Short mmCIF file of C-alpha atoms in Angstrom, two decimals:
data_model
loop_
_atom_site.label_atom_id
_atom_site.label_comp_id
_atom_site.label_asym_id
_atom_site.label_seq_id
_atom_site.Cartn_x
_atom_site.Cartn_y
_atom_site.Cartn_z
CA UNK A 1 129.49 55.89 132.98
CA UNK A 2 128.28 55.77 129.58
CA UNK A 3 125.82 52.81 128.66
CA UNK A 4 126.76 50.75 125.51
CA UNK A 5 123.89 52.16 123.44
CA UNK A 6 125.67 55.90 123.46
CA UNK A 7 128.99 54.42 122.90
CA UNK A 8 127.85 52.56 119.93
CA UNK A 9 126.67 56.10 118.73
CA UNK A 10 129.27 57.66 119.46
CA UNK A 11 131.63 55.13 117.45
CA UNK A 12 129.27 55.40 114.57
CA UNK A 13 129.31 59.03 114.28
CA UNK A 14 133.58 58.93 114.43
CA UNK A 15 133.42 55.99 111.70
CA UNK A 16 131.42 58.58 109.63
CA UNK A 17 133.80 61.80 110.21
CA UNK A 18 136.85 59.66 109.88
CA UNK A 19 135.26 58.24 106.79
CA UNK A 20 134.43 62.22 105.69
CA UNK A 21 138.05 62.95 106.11
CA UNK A 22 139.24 60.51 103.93
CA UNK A 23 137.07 61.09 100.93
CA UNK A 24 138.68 64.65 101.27
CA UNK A 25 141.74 63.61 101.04
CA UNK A 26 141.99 61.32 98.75
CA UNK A 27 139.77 64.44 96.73
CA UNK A 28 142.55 66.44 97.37
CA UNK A 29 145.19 64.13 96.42
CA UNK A 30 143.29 63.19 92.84
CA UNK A 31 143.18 67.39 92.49
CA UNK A 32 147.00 67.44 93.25
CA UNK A 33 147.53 64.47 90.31
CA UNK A 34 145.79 66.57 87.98
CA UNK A 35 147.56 69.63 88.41
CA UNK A 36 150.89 67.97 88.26
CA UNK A 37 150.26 66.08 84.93
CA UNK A 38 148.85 69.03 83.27
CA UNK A 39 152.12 71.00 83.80
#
């Protein structure tokens, strides 16, 4: 079993990838805007 110290790390680390993800998307999405409106 895994003692509540290592699953507090372990949520920590997901809140940061998760976090990660969404600053690349909503990168992404901001790129996406651009192109559209310069068209």
């Amino acid at each position: 079993m895994l003692n509540q110290a290592s699953v507090r790390q372990i949520f920590k680390f997901h809140e940061r990838v998760i976090s990660a993800l969404k600053f690349e998307l909503s990168g992404k999405r901001s790129q996406i805007l651009v192109v559209n409106s310069c068209e």
